[in-house]
């Protein structure tokens, strides 16, 4: 699989039937073989995060994220205050996105930090408002918050973790 060497990685959705087939395999602890299209596992990753009962960044932290979308130090502090498992999973995801955001990978994938944040923010944060204006305004802030984390969150403690 090409992964970070595929244009539009994470942005282009994978074929839904192939995504569901991969999901079934992985849910049954079977190691997938023959994956040729990197959009399939990328789509599955986003699906897993979307299907979480509670978002990766729990609802009670949502407003803090929105309030600190443009303040790197405060954004990092929000992450540090998350429940332990949420923090670890989020840091692992951000570490993964930081790899994709490296210039050598961006040249190939065309997925810069802004595109990565746009694709992943809805999978990490969920606005609970029904007001379309609030949703629209917060979408930009959600993306900015995730972008700040990709750019500024120290995930070096994740080195060597599978």
Tab-separated table of C-alpha atoms in Angstrom, residues 37-138:
chain	number	residue	atom	x	y	z
A	37	UNK	CA	-6.141	1.589	-2.872
A	38	UNK	CA	-4.923	3.635	0.129
A	39	UNK	CA	-8.214	5.543	0.138
A	40	UNK	CA	-9.929	2.441	1.535
A	41	UNK	CA	-8.075	2.281	4.889
A	42	UNK	CA	-8.144	6.109	5.083
A	43	UNK	CA	-11.932	6.023	4.729
A	44	UNK	CA	-12.154	3.274	7.334
A	45	UNK	CA	-10.066	5.311	9.779
A	46	UNK	CA	-12.429	8.271	9.415
A	47	UNK	CA	-15.441	5.955	9.728
A	48	UNK	CA	-14.150	4.473	12.992
A	49	UNK	CA	-13.761	7.908	14.530
A	50	UNK	CA	-17.189	9.031	13.285
A	51	UNK	CA	-18.840	5.898	14.709
A	52	UNK	CA	-17.552	6.478	18.238
A	53	UNK	CA	-20.476	6.979	20.604
A	54	UNK	CA	-18.705	9.981	22.080
A	55	UNK	CA	-16.300	11.946	19.884
A	56	UNK	CA	-12.568	11.563	20.425
A	57	UNK	CA	-12.621	15.027	21.976
A	58	UNK	CA	-15.542	14.650	24.415
A	59	UNK	CA	-18.465	17.065	24.282
A	60	UNK	CA	-17.522	18.715	27.574
A	61	UNK	CA	-14.252	19.920	25.958
A	62	UNK	CA	-15.868	21.156	22.737
A	63	UNK	CA	-16.376	24.798	23.734
A	64	UNK	CA	-12.836	25.002	25.068
A	65	UNK	CA	-11.546	23.802	21.696
A	66	UNK	CA	-13.671	26.364	19.876
A	67	UNK	CA	-12.560	29.119	22.254
A	68	UNK	CA	-8.855	28.297	21.794
A	69	UNK	CA	-8.754	27.440	18.085
A	70	UNK	CA	-6.199	30.184	17.421
A	71	UNK	CA	-4.091	29.854	20.583
A	72	UNK	CA	-1.536	27.028	20.278
A	73	UNK	CA	-0.598	26.941	23.962
A	74	UNK	CA	-4.227	26.851	25.104
A	75	UNK	CA	-5.113	24.258	22.438
A	76	UNK	CA	-2.336	21.967	23.642
A	77	UNK	CA	-3.530	22.455	27.227
A	78	UNK	CA	-7.020	21.324	26.205
A	79	UNK	CA	-5.499	18.084	24.903
A	80	UNK	CA	-3.490	17.622	28.093
A	81	UNK	CA	-6.733	17.880	30.075
A	82	UNK	CA	-8.569	15.172	28.123
A	83	UNK	CA	-9.342	11.818	29.730
A	84	UNK	CA	-6.233	9.632	29.498
A	85	UNK	CA	-7.421	7.242	26.765
A	86	UNK	CA	-8.835	10.086	24.657
A	87	UNK	CA	-5.558	11.967	24.988
A	88	UNK	CA	-3.503	8.946	23.939
A	89	UNK	CA	-5.686	8.144	20.931
A	90	UNK	CA	-5.822	11.792	19.840
A	91	UNK	CA	-2.047	12.164	20.188
A	92	UNK	CA	-1.536	9.005	18.148
A	93	UNK	CA	-3.845	10.318	15.436
A	94	UNK	CA	-2.143	13.724	15.431
A	95	UNK	CA	1.265	12.010	15.214
A	96	UNK	CA	-0.024	10.104	12.180
A	97	UNK	CA	-1.267	13.346	10.606
A	98	UNK	CA	2.052	15.056	11.346
A	99	UNK	CA	3.772	12.427	9.209
A	100	UNK	CA	1.417	13.208	6.336
A	101	UNK	CA	1.947	16.954	6.852
A	102	UNK	CA	5.696	16.697	6.235
A	103	UNK	CA	6.707	18.566	3.057
A	104	UNK	CA	7.969	15.452	1.248
A	105	UNK	CA	4.570	13.786	1.722
A	106	UNK	CA	2.565	16.921	0.906
A	107	UNK	CA	4.372	17.132	-2.437
A	108	UNK	CA	3.048	13.691	-3.323
A	109	UNK	CA	-0.358	13.618	-1.619
A	110	UNK	CA	-1.337	17.294	-2.061
A	111	UNK	CA	-2.732	17.015	1.491
A	112	UNK	CA	-1.236	19.893	3.439
A	113	UNK	CA	-1.978	20.640	7.086
A	114	UNK	CA	-5.104	22.610	6.112
A	115	UNK	CA	-6.519	19.730	4.071
A	116	UNK	CA	-5.689	17.201	6.786
A	117	UNK	CA	-7.402	19.366	9.402
A	118	UNK	CA	-10.450	19.830	7.171
A	119	UNK	CA	-10.789	16.073	6.650
A	120	UNK	CA	-10.168	15.002	10.256
A	121	UNK	CA	-11.805	17.764	12.339
A	122	UNK	CA	-15.368	16.426	11.875
A	123	UNK	CA	-14.144	13.023	13.050
A	124	UNK	CA	-12.641	14.414	16.278
A	125	UNK	CA	-15.046	17.182	17.299
A	126	UNK	CA	-18.850	17.242	17.106
A	127	UNK	CA	-20.879	20.407	17.391
A	128	UNK	CA	-24.097	19.671	19.281
A	129	UNK	CA	-25.946	22.755	18.058
A	130	UNK	CA	-28.824	22.459	15.599
A	131	UNK	CA	-28.356	26.065	14.465
A	132	UNK	CA	-26.843	26.063	10.941
A	133	UNK	CA	-25.104	29.388	11.605
A	134	UNK	CA	-23.368	28.032	14.708
A	135	UNK	CA	-22.415	24.838	12.889
A	136	UNK	CA	-21.013	26.818	9.957
A	137	UNK	CA	-19.009	29.185	12.176
A	138	UNK	CA	-17.711	26.398	14.394
